[in-house]
């Protein structure tokens, strides 16, 4: 797994509590040696986001004595998880240098306590924090300006079911800086959400909506309007989305600007073209292409828990069931066709 961390760059995420540990490497990490890990405690299943440092003498090894568990506005150094599923866990540093943390709704089904719409709760939210503080800071972070302004100041946006996973369209490679999220649905719809850069406070609708469709309406949403996904697919097509990346590399020029994603349960891969409105910065999705067959088929791909990028912006697929990393590369016969190399 350390091999893939070097390839993947700023973030490495996992799909469920038992999968590889979600981690995010801090900007300027060569100087600070810091990285952050999101995990569920074996004692009680609660979420912990911990800061570690690389060993000063062996850079590819963590120093276990450096662990510090971030302390939230709840006063605890963990986030209570009432059920064992929907832990989220994806983390990434945004173009603004802040750490974004995707939190699931706490689990069970239909978000029975309506936590994703509760501004007093960290569950069912996207959190944004500034971890560029001294080691002795009592919380391990401060809240940057510009968050949603809710009871829990860490909250960036609300209304998420299980955001697995999210990424930023890299401005350094010509991207928009937008946040693109694959949010796992319940029984009917999987969704992809698009958020222009620096757009705080949005409500993505869960549990009042699943995808763009009314769902549980017994309690009102915490705020309006509700932001619909830019794309959704129903469960005959797949059953659990694994979000990916907007491709900005060079190996597959015909794919630049396309968003790649997968379905974990059905072992399928697709891409969508994203077209950004220059006035609103919002995106629309079009030209859906399935790549499963040209990538070797579902048997070769296995259950895909996520994607990664290397230092050149090239795309990798994480095959959870196979325990393999698959590198996506250009086929010479057509500009958007793909092939894979197995590590």
PDB file of C-alpha atoms in Angstrom, residues 10-11 13 89-103 124-129 146-148 154-160 162-171 175-183 191-204 227-231 243-248 259-260 274-276 280-285:
ATOM      1  CA  UNK A  10      -2.633  13.950  -2.144  1.00  0.00           C
ATOM      2  CA  UNK A  11      -5.271  11.427  -1.143  1.00  0.00           C
ATOM      3  CA  UNK A  13      -9.395   6.630   0.368  1.00  0.00           C
ATOM      4  CA  UNK A  89     -13.946   8.100   5.266  1.00  0.00           C
ATOM      5  CA  UNK A  90     -12.682   9.849   2.153  1.00  0.00           C
ATOM      6  CA  UNK A  91     -10.358  12.790   2.822  1.00  0.00           C
ATOM      7  CA  UNK A  92      -8.486  15.137   0.517  1.00  0.00           C
ATOM      8  CA  UNK A  93      -6.702  18.461   0.655  1.00  0.00           C
ATOM      9  CA  UNK A  94      -8.445  20.967  -1.593  1.00  0.00           C
ATOM     10  CA  UNK A  95      -6.843  23.567  -3.856  1.00  0.00           C
ATOM     11  CA  UNK A  96      -7.337  26.017  -0.971  1.00  0.00           C
ATOM     12  CA  UNK A  97      -4.955  23.950   1.192  1.00  0.00           C
ATOM     13  CA  UNK A  98      -7.664  22.892   3.645  1.00  0.00           C
ATOM     14  CA  UNK A  99      -8.539  19.326   4.598  1.00  0.00           C
ATOM     15  CA  UNK A 100     -11.962  18.102   3.444  1.00  0.00           C
ATOM     16  CA  UNK A 101     -13.488  15.101   5.240  1.00  0.00           C
ATOM     17  CA  UNK A 102     -16.536  13.242   3.933  1.00  0.00           C
ATOM     18  CA  UNK A 103     -18.818  11.925   6.679  1.00  0.00           C
ATOM     19  CA  UNK A 124     -23.918  13.343   6.777  1.00  0.00           C
ATOM     20  CA  UNK A 125     -21.702  16.358   6.134  1.00  0.00           C
ATOM     21  CA  UNK A 126     -18.624  17.463   4.270  1.00  0.00           C
ATOM     22  CA  UNK A 127     -16.210  18.989   6.784  1.00  0.00           C
ATOM     23  CA  UNK A 128     -13.461  21.526   5.998  1.00  0.00           C
ATOM     24  CA  UNK A 129     -10.669  22.369   8.437  1.00  0.00           C
ATOM     25  CA  UNK A 146     -16.067  30.727   4.629  1.00  0.00           C
ATOM     26  CA  UNK A 147     -17.585  27.474   5.948  1.00  0.00           C
ATOM     27  CA  UNK A 148     -21.363  26.964   6.080  1.00  0.00           C
ATOM     28  CA  UNK A 154     -16.395  22.445  10.741  1.00  0.00           C
ATOM     29  CA  UNK A 155     -19.342  21.856   8.369  1.00  0.00           C
ATOM     30  CA  UNK A 156     -18.829  22.801   4.730  1.00  0.00           C
ATOM     31  CA  UNK A 157     -21.989  21.252   3.259  1.00  0.00           C
ATOM     32  CA  UNK A 158     -24.888  19.037   4.368  1.00  0.00           C
ATOM     33  CA  UNK A 159     -27.209  16.335   3.049  1.00  0.00           C
ATOM     34  CA  UNK A 160     -24.785  13.489   2.267  1.00  0.00           C
ATOM     35  CA  UNK A 162     -22.179   8.180   2.181  1.00  0.00           C
ATOM     36  CA  UNK A 163     -19.873  10.318   0.011  1.00  0.00           C
ATOM     37  CA  UNK A 164     -17.557   7.699  -1.444  1.00  0.00           C
ATOM     38  CA  UNK A 165     -15.425   9.083  -2.848  1.00  0.00           C
ATOM     39  CA  UNK A 166     -14.689  12.708  -3.796  1.00  0.00           C
ATOM     40  CA  UNK A 167     -11.912  14.578  -5.588  1.00  0.00           C
ATOM     41  CA  UNK A 168     -10.995  18.024  -6.864  1.00  0.00           C
ATOM     42  CA  UNK A 169     -10.614  18.957 -10.527  1.00  0.00           C
ATOM     43  CA  UNK A 170      -6.949  19.930 -10.322  1.00  0.00           C
ATOM     44  CA  UNK A 171      -6.359  23.632 -11.210  1.00  0.00           C
ATOM     45  CA  UNK A 175      -9.039  22.008 -13.979  1.00  0.00           C
ATOM     46  CA  UNK A 176     -11.691  24.190 -12.370  1.00  0.00           C
ATOM     47  CA  UNK A 177     -10.943  23.381  -8.719  1.00  0.00           C
ATOM     48  CA  UNK A 178     -14.474  21.976  -8.386  1.00  0.00           C
ATOM     49  CA  UNK A 179     -15.363  19.285  -5.882  1.00  0.00           C
ATOM     50  CA  UNK A 180     -16.868  16.197  -7.563  1.00  0.00           C
ATOM     51  CA  UNK A 181     -18.506  13.591  -5.329  1.00  0.00           C
ATOM     52  CA  UNK A 182     -19.891  10.103  -5.795  1.00  0.00           C
ATOM     53  CA  UNK A 183     -22.584   9.725  -3.108  1.00  0.00           C
ATOM     54  CA  UNK A 191     -25.452   9.994  -7.768  1.00  0.00           C
ATOM     55  CA  UNK A 192     -22.619  12.288  -8.848  1.00  0.00           C
ATOM     56  CA  UNK A 193     -22.577  15.808  -7.405  1.00  0.00           C
ATOM     57  CA  UNK A 194     -20.615  18.781  -8.720  1.00  0.00           C
ATOM     58  CA  UNK A 195     -19.687  21.782  -6.594  1.00  0.00           C
ATOM     59  CA  UNK A 196     -17.872  24.774  -8.112  1.00  0.00           C
ATOM     60  CA  UNK A 197     -14.784  25.928  -6.220  1.00  0.00           C
ATOM     61  CA  UNK A 198     -15.382  27.934  -3.037  1.00  0.00           C
ATOM     62  CA  UNK A 199     -19.115  27.163  -2.853  1.00  0.00           C
ATOM     63  CA  UNK A 200     -19.969  26.525   0.799  1.00  0.00           C
ATOM     64  CA  UNK A 201     -23.252  25.765   2.527  1.00  0.00           C
ATOM     65  CA  UNK A 202     -25.005  23.639  -0.065  1.00  0.00           C
ATOM     66  CA  UNK A 203     -27.599  21.032   0.863  1.00  0.00           C
ATOM     67  CA  UNK A 204     -27.347  17.888  -1.291  1.00  0.00           C
ATOM     68  CA  UNK A 227     -28.818  20.781  -4.911  1.00  0.00           C
ATOM     69  CA  UNK A 228     -29.541  18.020  -7.407  1.00  0.00           C
ATOM     70  CA  UNK A 229     -26.840  15.718  -8.764  1.00  0.00           C
ATOM     71  CA  UNK A 230     -25.467  16.340 -12.235  1.00  0.00           C
ATOM     72  CA  UNK A 231     -25.855  12.634 -12.984  1.00  0.00           C
ATOM     73  CA  UNK A 243     -16.345   8.260  -7.301  1.00  0.00           C
ATOM     74  CA  UNK A 244     -13.191   8.999  -9.250  1.00  0.00           C
ATOM     75  CA  UNK A 245     -11.432  11.900 -10.956  1.00  0.00           C
ATOM     76  CA  UNK A 246     -11.742  14.408 -13.748  1.00  0.00           C
ATOM     77  CA  UNK A 247      -8.958  13.245 -16.054  1.00  0.00           C
ATOM     78  CA  UNK A 248      -6.317  15.904 -16.825  1.00  0.00           C
ATOM     79  CA  UNK A 259     -14.993  12.292 -15.109  1.00  0.00           C
ATOM     80  CA  UNK A 260     -14.223   8.615 -14.442  1.00  0.00           C
ATOM     81  CA  UNK A 274     -18.203  17.614 -17.955  1.00  0.00           C
ATOM     82  CA  UNK A 275     -19.090  20.927 -19.594  1.00  0.00           C
ATOM     83  CA  UNK A 276     -18.697  23.958 -17.338  1.00  0.00           C
ATOM     84  CA  UNK A 280     -22.224  30.088 -13.316  1.00  0.00           C
ATOM     85  CA  UNK A 281     -19.264  27.670 -13.020  1.00  0.00           C
ATOM     86  CA  UNK A 282     -21.809  24.852 -12.778  1.00  0.00           C
ATOM     87  CA  UNK A 283     -21.257  21.712 -14.839  1.00  0.00           C
ATOM     88  CA  UNK A 284     -23.475  19.494 -16.938  1.00  0.00           C
ATOM     89  CA  UNK A 285     -22.703  15.863 -17.708  1.00  0.00           C
TER      90      UNK A 285
END
